Coordinates of C-alpha atoms in Angstrom, one line a residue:
M5 CA 118.1 105.6 131.8
A6 CA 117.0 104.9 128.2
T7 CA 119.6 104.5 125.5
I8 CA 119.1 106.9 122.6
I9 CA 119.6 105.3 119.2
P10 CA 120.0 108.0 116.6
G11 CA 118.5 107.6 113.1
R12 CA 120.8 106.4 110.4
K13 CA 118.3 106.2 107.4
A14 CA 119.1 108.1 104.3
C15 CA 115.5 109.2 103.9
T16 CA 112.2 109.0 105.8
T17 CA 109.8 106.5 104.4
N18 CA 106.7 107.0 106.6
P19 CA 107.0 110.4 108.4
L20 CA 106.4 110.7 112.1
K21 CA 108.0 114.1 112.5
M22 CA 106.1 117.4 112.1
S23 CA 107.8 120.7 111.5
A24 CA 108.7 123.4 114.0
P25 CA 106.7 126.1 112.2
I26 CA 103.5 124.0 112.6
G27 CA 104.2 123.6 116.3
A28 CA 104.7 127.4 116.7
A29 CA 101.5 128.2 114.7
L30 CA 99.5 125.9 117.0
A31 CA 100.9 127.7 120.1
F32 CA 99.8 131.1 118.6
L33 CA 96.4 129.6 118.0
G34 CA 96.1 129.2 121.7
M35 CA 96.0 133.0 122.1
D36 CA 92.8 135.1 122.0
R37 CA 92.2 137.3 118.9
A38 CA 95.4 135.9 117.3
L39 CA 96.4 135.0 113.8
P40 CA 99.5 132.9 113.0
L41 CA 101.5 134.0 110.0
L42 CA 104.0 131.6 108.3
H43 CA 106.8 133.4 106.5
G44 CA 107.4 131.0 103.6
S45 CA 105.7 129.5 100.6
Q46 CA 101.9 128.9 100.4
G47 CA 102.5 125.1 100.5
C48 CA 104.0 125.4 104.0
T49 CA 100.8 127.0 105.3
A50 CA 98.5 124.8 103.4
F51 CA 100.0 121.7 104.9
G52 CA 99.5 123.0 108.5
L53 CA 96.0 124.2 107.7
V54 CA 94.9 120.8 106.5
L55 CA 96.6 119.1 109.4
F56 CA 94.8 121.2 112.0
V57 CA 91.4 121.2 110.3
R58 CA 91.4 117.4 110.1
H59 CA 92.5 117.0 113.8
F60 CA 90.3 119.7 115.5
R61 CA 87.5 119.8 112.9
E62 CA 87.4 123.6 113.4
T63 CA 87.9 126.7 111.4
I64 CA 91.7 127.5 111.5
P65 CA 92.9 131.0 110.9
L66 CA 96.3 130.7 109.3
Q67 CA 98.0 133.1 106.9
T68 CA 101.2 133.1 104.8
T69 CA 103.6 135.6 103.3
A70 CA 103.4 133.6 100.1
M71 CA 107.1 133.6 99.2
N72 CA 108.1 132.4 95.7
E73 CA 111.4 131.8 93.9
V74 CA 112.0 135.5 93.1
T75 CA 111.1 137.0 96.5
T76 CA 113.0 134.3 98.3
I77 CA 116.2 135.3 96.5
L78 CA 115.6 139.1 96.8
G79 CA 114.4 138.9 100.5
G80 CA 111.0 138.8 102.2
L81 CA 110.7 142.3 103.5
E82 CA 108.0 143.4 101.1
N83 CA 106.0 140.2 101.6
I84 CA 106.0 140.5 105.4
E85 CA 105.1 144.2 105.1
Q86 CA 102.1 143.5 102.8
A87 CA 101.0 140.5 104.9
L88 CA 101.0 142.5 108.1
L89 CA 99.1 145.5 106.6
N90 CA 96.5 143.2 104.9
I91 CA 96.0 141.2 108.1
R92 CA 95.6 144.4 110.2
K93 CA 93.1 145.9 107.7
R94 CA 91.0 142.8 107.2
A95 CA 91.2 140.9 110.5
N96 CA 92.4 143.4 113.1
P97 CA 93.9 140.8 115.4
A98 CA 95.4 141.6 118.8
L99 CA 98.4 139.4 118.1
I100 CA 100.1 138.2 114.9
G101 CA 102.4 135.3 115.5
L102 CA 105.1 135.3 112.8
C103 CA 106.9 132.0 112.2
S104 CA 109.8 131.5 109.9
T105 CA 110.1 128.4 107.7
G106 CA 113.0 126.5 106.1
I107 CA 113.1 128.4 102.9
T108 CA 113.4 131.9 104.5
E109 CA 115.8 130.7 107.2
A110 CA 118.0 129.2 104.5
K111 CA 118.0 132.5 102.7
G112 CA 118.8 134.3 106.0
D113 CA 116.1 136.9 106.2
D114 CA 116.6 139.3 109.1
V115 CA 113.0 139.1 110.2
A116 CA 113.6 141.0 113.5
G117 CA 115.2 143.9 111.4
F118 CA 112.3 143.8 108.9
L119 CA 109.8 144.2 111.7
K120 CA 111.6 147.2 113.1
L121 CA 111.6 148.9 109.7
I122 CA 108.0 148.1 109.1
R123 CA 106.9 149.4 112.5
E124 CA 108.8 152.7 111.9
K125 CA 107.2 153.0 108.4
H126 CA 103.6 152.1 109.3
P127 CA 102.4 153.6 112.6
E128 CA 98.9 152.2 111.7
L129 CA 100.2 148.8 113.0
D130 CA 100.3 150.3 116.5
G131 CA 97.9 148.4 118.7
T132 CA 98.7 145.0 117.1
E133 CA 101.4 142.9 118.8
V134 CA 103.7 141.1 116.4
V135 CA 105.8 138.3 118.0
F136 CA 108.4 136.5 115.9
A137 CA 109.4 132.9 116.5
P138 CA 112.4 131.6 114.5
T139 CA 111.3 128.1 113.5
P140 CA 113.3 126.6 110.5
D141 CA 111.9 123.2 109.4
F142 CA 115.4 121.8 109.4
V143 CA 116.0 122.3 113.1
G144 CA 114.0 120.5 115.7
G145 CA 110.4 119.5 115.3
F146 CA 106.8 120.2 116.4
S147 CA 107.4 120.4 120.1
D148 CA 110.5 122.6 119.5
G149 CA 108.4 125.1 117.5
W150 CA 105.7 125.2 120.2
A151 CA 108.4 125.9 122.8
K152 CA 110.0 128.6 120.7
A153 CA 106.7 130.4 120.2
V154 CA 105.9 130.3 124.0
T155 CA 109.4 131.6 124.8
A156 CA 109.1 134.3 122.2
M157 CA 105.8 135.5 123.6
I158 CA 107.2 135.6 127.1
A159 CA 110.3 137.5 125.9
A160 CA 108.2 140.0 123.9
L161 CA 105.1 140.5 126.1
V162 CA 106.0 140.0 129.7
P163 CA 107.5 143.1 131.4
Q164 CA 109.9 143.1 134.3
T165 CA 108.2 143.6 137.6
K166 CA 108.8 143.1 141.3
V167 CA 105.1 143.0 142.2
R168 CA 103.7 139.7 143.4
T169 CA 100.1 138.4 143.3
P170 CA 100.2 135.4 145.8
W171 CA 97.0 133.7 144.4
Q172 CA 98.0 134.0 140.7
V173 CA 99.6 131.0 139.1
N174 CA 101.2 130.7 135.6
I175 CA 100.6 127.4 133.7
L176 CA 102.8 126.8 130.7
A177 CA 101.0 124.1 128.7
G178 CA 103.0 121.6 126.6
C179 CA 102.0 120.7 123.0
H180 CA 101.2 117.1 124.2
L181 CA 98.2 118.4 126.1
T182 CA 94.7 118.3 124.6
P183 CA 92.2 121.2 125.0
G184 CA 90.4 118.9 127.4
D185 CA 93.6 118.4 129.4
I186 CA 94.2 122.1 129.7
E187 CA 90.6 122.7 130.9
E188 CA 91.0 120.0 133.5
I189 CA 94.2 121.6 134.8
R190 CA 92.7 125.1 134.9
E191 CA 89.6 123.8 136.8
T192 CA 91.9 122.0 139.3
V193 CA 93.9 125.1 140.0
E194 CA 90.7 127.2 140.4
A195 CA 89.3 124.6 142.9
F196 CA 92.0 125.7 145.3
G197 CA 91.0 129.4 145.1
L198 CA 93.9 130.2 142.8
T199 CA 93.8 132.2 139.5
P200 CA 95.6 130.5 136.7
I201 CA 97.0 132.2 133.6
V202 CA 97.4 129.4 131.0
L203 CA 99.9 130.0 128.1
P204 CA 98.9 129.0 125.5
D205 CA 95.3 128.0 126.2
L206 CA 93.8 125.8 123.4
S207 CA 90.9 125.0 125.6
G208 CA 89.6 128.5 125.0
S209 CA 90.2 128.7 121.2
L210 CA 90.0 125.1 119.9
D211 CA 87.5 123.4 122.3
G212 CA 84.8 123.0 119.6
H213 CA 82.5 125.9 120.4
I214 CA 80.6 127.7 117.7
P215 CA 80.9 131.5 117.5
E216 CA 77.9 133.7 116.9
T217 CA 79.5 135.2 113.9
F218 CA 82.5 134.5 111.6
L219 CA 85.8 135.9 112.9
P220 CA 89.0 135.9 110.8
H221 CA 91.1 135.3 114.0
T222 CA 90.9 133.0 117.0
L223 CA 88.0 133.3 119.4
G224 CA 89.1 132.5 123.0
G225 CA 92.4 131.5 124.4
T226 CA 95.0 133.5 126.5
R227 CA 94.4 137.2 126.4
L228 CA 97.3 139.6 125.8
E229 CA 96.6 141.5 129.0
D230 CA 96.8 138.2 131.0
V231 CA 100.2 137.4 129.5
K232 CA 101.5 140.8 130.5
R233 CA 100.5 140.0 134.1
M234 CA 102.5 136.7 134.2
G235 CA 105.5 138.4 135.7
A236 CA 103.5 139.1 138.9
S237 CA 102.5 135.5 139.5
A238 CA 103.5 133.5 142.6
I239 CA 104.9 130.6 140.6
T240 CA 105.2 129.2 137.1
I241 CA 104.1 125.6 136.6
A242 CA 105.5 124.2 133.3
I243 CA 103.9 120.9 132.1
G244 CA 106.4 119.2 129.9
E245 CA 110.2 119.4 129.8
Q246 CA 109.9 121.2 126.4
L247 CA 108.8 124.4 128.3
R248 CA 111.6 124.5 130.9
P249 CA 113.5 127.2 128.9
A250 CA 110.4 129.4 128.7
A251 CA 109.7 129.0 132.4
E252 CA 113.3 129.9 133.2
L253 CA 113.2 132.9 130.9
L254 CA 110.2 134.2 132.9
Q255 CA 112.1 133.5 136.1
K256 CA 115.0 135.5 134.8
K257 CA 112.9 138.4 133.7
A258 CA 110.5 138.7 136.6
G259 CA 111.9 136.4 139.4
V260 CA 108.9 134.0 139.3
P261 CA 109.8 130.7 140.8
V262 CA 109.6 127.6 138.5
R263 CA 108.2 124.1 139.0
V264 CA 108.4 121.7 136.0
F265 CA 106.1 118.7 135.8
E266 CA 107.2 116.3 133.1
H267 CA 103.7 114.9 132.9
L268 CA 100.4 114.8 134.9
S269 CA 99.2 111.3 134.2
G270 CA 99.6 108.8 137.0
L271 CA 99.1 108.7 140.8
A272 CA 102.5 110.0 141.9
A273 CA 102.5 112.9 139.4
C274 CA 98.9 113.9 140.3
D275 CA 99.7 113.7 144.0
A276 CA 102.7 116.0 143.6
F277 CA 100.6 118.5 141.6
I278 CA 97.7 118.5 144.1
A279 CA 100.2 118.9 147.0
L280 CA 101.8 121.9 145.4
L281 CA 98.4 123.6 144.8
S282 CA 97.5 122.9 148.4
D283 CA 100.7 124.4 149.7
L284 CA 100.3 127.5 147.4
S285 CA 96.7 128.1 148.5
E286 CA 97.2 127.1 152.1
Q287 CA 94.0 125.1 151.8
D288 CA 93.1 121.5 152.3
V289 CA 92.6 119.3 149.3
P290 CA 88.9 119.5 148.3
A291 CA 86.8 116.4 148.9
K292 CA 86.2 116.2 145.1
Y293 CA 89.8 115.3 144.5
R294 CA 90.2 113.0 147.4
R295 CA 87.3 111.0 146.0
Q296 CA 88.8 111.1 142.5
R297 CA 92.1 109.8 143.9
S298 CA 90.3 106.9 145.5
Q299 CA 88.5 106.2 142.2
L300 CA 91.9 106.2 140.4
Q301 CA 93.3 103.7 142.9
D302 CA 90.3 101.4 142.3
A303 CA 90.8 101.8 138.6
M304 CA 94.4 100.8 138.9
L305 CA 93.4 97.7 140.9
D306 CA 90.8 96.8 138.3
G307 CA 93.0 97.4 135.3
H308 CA 96.4 96.0 136.3
F309 CA 95.3 92.5 135.5
Y310 CA 95.0 93.4 131.9
F311 CA 98.1 95.6 131.6
G312 CA 100.5 93.2 133.3
E313 CA 103.3 92.0 131.0
Q314 CA 101.7 93.4 127.9
K315 CA 104.3 94.6 125.3
V316 CA 103.6 98.1 124.0
A317 CA 105.1 100.1 121.1
I318 CA 104.8 103.9 121.2
A319 CA 105.7 106.5 118.6
A320 CA 105.1 110.1 119.7
E321 CA 106.6 113.5 120.4
P322 CA 109.2 113.4 123.2
D323 CA 107.0 114.7 126.0
L324 CA 104.0 112.6 125.0
L325 CA 106.3 109.6 124.7
F326 CA 107.6 110.2 128.1
A327 CA 104.2 110.5 129.7
L328 CA 102.7 107.5 128.0
S329 CA 105.7 105.3 128.7
H330 CA 105.5 106.0 132.4
F331 CA 101.7 105.5 132.4
F332 CA 102.2 102.0 130.9
A333 CA 105.1 101.2 133.2
D334 CA 103.1 102.2 136.2
M335 CA 100.3 99.8 135.2
G336 CA 102.7 96.9 134.7
A337 CA 103.1 96.9 130.9
Q338 CA 106.5 96.9 129.1
V339 CA 107.4 99.5 126.5
T340 CA 109.5 97.4 124.2
C341 CA 109.5 99.8 121.2
A342 CA 109.8 103.6 121.7
I343 CA 110.2 105.9 118.7
A344 CA 110.6 109.7 118.8
P345 CA 110.8 112.0 115.8
Q346 CA 113.7 114.0 117.1
D347 CA 116.1 114.0 120.1
A348 CA 115.2 115.8 123.3
P349 CA 116.6 115.8 126.9
V350 CA 113.6 114.1 128.3
L351 CA 114.0 111.0 126.1
A352 CA 116.8 109.7 128.4
R353 CA 114.2 109.2 131.2
V354 CA 111.6 107.5 129.1
A355 CA 110.4 104.2 130.7
A356 CA 112.0 101.9 128.1
D357 CA 115.4 100.3 127.6
A358 CA 116.0 102.3 124.4
V359 CA 114.4 105.2 122.4
R360 CA 115.0 105.2 118.7
I361 CA 115.0 108.5 116.7
G362 CA 113.1 107.5 113.6
D363 CA 109.8 107.4 111.6
L364 CA 106.8 105.2 111.3
G365 CA 108.7 102.9 109.1
D366 CA 111.0 102.2 112.0
F367 CA 108.0 101.9 114.3
E368 CA 106.4 99.2 112.1
E369 CA 109.7 97.3 111.9
H370 CA 110.5 97.2 115.6
A371 CA 106.9 96.9 116.9
A372 CA 106.5 93.4 115.5
G373 CA 105.5 91.0 118.3
C374 CA 104.0 93.7 120.6
D375 CA 100.5 93.6 122.0
L376 CA 99.5 97.2 121.4
L377 CA 100.6 100.0 119.0
V378 CA 100.3 103.6 120.2
T379 CA 100.7 106.6 117.9
H380 CA 98.6 109.1 115.9
S381 CA 96.2 108.2 113.1
H382 CA 99.0 107.6 110.6
G383 CA 99.9 104.4 112.4
R384 CA 96.7 102.7 111.5
Q385 CA 98.1 101.1 108.3
A386 CA 101.1 99.6 110.2
A387 CA 98.7 98.2 112.8
A388 CA 96.6 96.6 110.0
R389 CA 99.6 95.1 108.4
L390 CA 101.0 93.7 111.7
G391 CA 97.6 92.6 112.9
I392 CA 98.2 94.3 116.3
P393 CA 95.6 96.3 118.3
F394 CA 95.9 100.1 117.8
W395 CA 95.3 102.9 120.2
R396 CA 95.4 106.5 118.9
A397 CA 97.3 109.2 120.8
G398 CA 98.7 112.5 119.7
L399 CA 98.3 114.9 116.8
P400 CA 96.9 114.3 114.1
T401 CA 94.0 112.1 115.1
F402 CA 91.6 112.5 112.2
D403 CA 89.7 109.2 112.2
R404 CA 88.0 109.6 115.6
L405 CA 85.6 112.2 117.0
G406 CA 86.1 114.2 120.2
V407 CA 89.9 114.0 120.4
A408 CA 90.1 117.6 121.5
H409 CA 87.9 116.8 124.5
K410 CA 89.8 113.8 125.7
V411 CA 91.2 114.1 129.2
T412 CA 94.3 112.2 130.1
V413 CA 95.7 114.3 133.1
G414 CA 94.8 114.4 136.7
Y415 CA 93.1 111.7 138.7
R416 CA 90.0 111.6 136.5
G417 CA 91.9 111.7 133.3
T418 CA 94.3 108.9 134.4
R419 CA 91.3 106.8 135.5
D420 CA 89.6 107.2 132.1
L421 CA 92.9 106.4 130.4
I422 CA 93.2 103.1 132.3
F423 CA 89.6 102.2 131.3
E424 CA 90.1 103.1 127.6
V425 CA 93.4 101.3 127.1
G426 CA 92.4 98.4 129.4
N427 CA 89.3 97.8 127.3
V428 CA 91.5 97.3 124.3
F429 CA 93.6 94.7 126.1
M430 CA 90.5 93.1 127.5
E431 CA 88.9 92.8 124.1
Q432 CA 92.0 90.8 122.8
L433 CA 92.0 88.7 125.9
H434 CA 88.4 87.7 125.4
A435 CA 89.0 86.9 121.7
H436 CA 91.6 84.4 122.7
E437 CA 89.6 82.9 125.6
Q438 CA 86.6 82.1 123.3
H439 CA 88.6 79.0 122.5
V440 CA 88.9 78.0 126.2
T441 CA 85.6 78.7 127.8
P442 CA 82.1 79.3 126.4
T443 CA 81.6 82.5 128.3
G444 CA 84.9 84.0 127.1
F445 CA 85.7 85.3 130.6
G446 CA 88.3 82.7 131.5
P447 CA 88.0 79.9 134.0
D448 CA 88.5 81.7 137.2
L449 CA 87.5 85.4 136.8
H450 CA 83.7 85.3 136.9
R451 CA 82.3 82.3 138.8
S452 CA 78.5 82.0 139.3
G453 CA 79.0 81.4 143.0
P454 CA 81.7 81.3 145.7
A455 CA 84.5 78.8 145.5
P456 CA 84.3 75.6 147.6
A457 CA 86.4 75.3 150.7
V458 CA 89.9 74.0 150.1
D459 CA 89.5 70.9 152.4
A460 CA 85.9 70.1 151.7
P461 CA 84.4 68.1 148.9
A462 CA 82.9 70.0 146.1
H463 CA 79.4 68.8 147.1
A464 CA 79.7 69.7 150.8
G465 CA 76.7 71.5 152.1
H466 CA 74.5 70.6 149.1

C-alpha cells in the first residue's frame, strides 16, 4: 500500500492538474455527432480548445455559453437557452454535452432546472439530447470530469430493461486510454465474436481521419442508439478505477454485471482480460493472441536487463499513474517518485512507497537522482534542468507526432511499450559504456564468438 502525502503548498508553481470541465468535454468528444458546451466564460473554453488541438492536432468542436460578470450574477438561464438554440440551428448535433465550470457552480446555477424550462419553452430542441455533467473546477480534476460525464450519459440515456444480448459487451474506457488503445481493445473483443459498445469512443472521433466535408460536430464515436442498448449487454467492462461508479450505476439501472480492470498493460492484466473474453464467448483464444502473448514474454526477457533497478519518477493522472507504476514494477524498475494532481482511491495501490499530491514543481524537486522522468510534455523543462532522460506519457503531448495512435494496452501494446522505454534506458547505458569499451556494448553482452570453456586455456582448439 502506498502512503498518500497530501499537498501543503500555498500555490501551484508548475501545474500538473487539469480541470474537471476539460475532462468532461473530452468524454463528450468521444460521442458521434456531439458538441460539448461549457457553461462558463469564454476563457474556460478557449483553454480546453487549445489543449486538445495541440495534443490531437485535429479540429475540435467546442462551444461556450460565454458568461460575463453581469450574467454570472444574474444567472445563466438566458445564456444556456441562446447557446442551445444556436447550436441546434447551426450544427444540429445529436448530443450536446453541457459541462458546468467553477464560475457558474460558485454562483449556484440550477442547470437541471434551466434545462427543464428551456425544453418546455422550445419544442424545436426535440430530437437533440442534452446531457448535463456538473464539473466545477474546484472539485476533483480531469479524470473526475471524464467519469462524471460518462456517468451522466448512462443516467440520462440508458433505459431500464430486463432484455439480455449474450454476445454484447459494454466497454467503459478511461481517460488514460489513447484512441489507439481503445481501437486495440475493441478489435480484441471482436476477435472473440463479441459485439462491443465502447463509451466513450475516441478511436472513432479523434483518430486522425479526414472527413469529406467540414462538420460543426464530432464525426465518429459512440452513437446514441448504441448507448441506449447498453442496458441489454451481458457485462460491463470498466477500464480504470475512475469508471467504477458509472459501471455500478449501469448495474443498478439495468442489472448488467460489472468487471473493473484497473489497467490493461502487463502480462497478468492481459491474461485476465483475454480469459474473461474467452469465457464470455465460450471460444478458445485465437492463435493471434497466443502468439502475441509469446512475443510479449520474449520482449520481457529481452527488456528486463535494461529496466532492472532503474529509478523512475512518474507524474500523471491517478489511473495512468497506477498503470505505469505497475508496468515499471513488473519489469524490475523502482518508482521512487510518484506525483498525482488529485487524490483518488486507486492511488493507495500504486506500485510505489508513497504518492505525493502535487504539481510539476514537486515532481522536479523529488525526481532528482532518478534515471527516467515520465509525464506529459510540460515535464520537458524539468528533464532538461535535471539532465535526466524523459519519456512522454499522458495528455497533453504536443511535441511528438502520432500520440493518438500509440498503443500501450494488450499483449502487443505492452510489448511495444517495453521496447520504447527500454530503448531510452539502453541509450543511456551505451552512453556510459563508451568510456569502457570501444564498441559501447559492454564487455560481456555481444561477443564475436562463443566463450572459452571454463577449465580450458583460452587458446585451446586453435
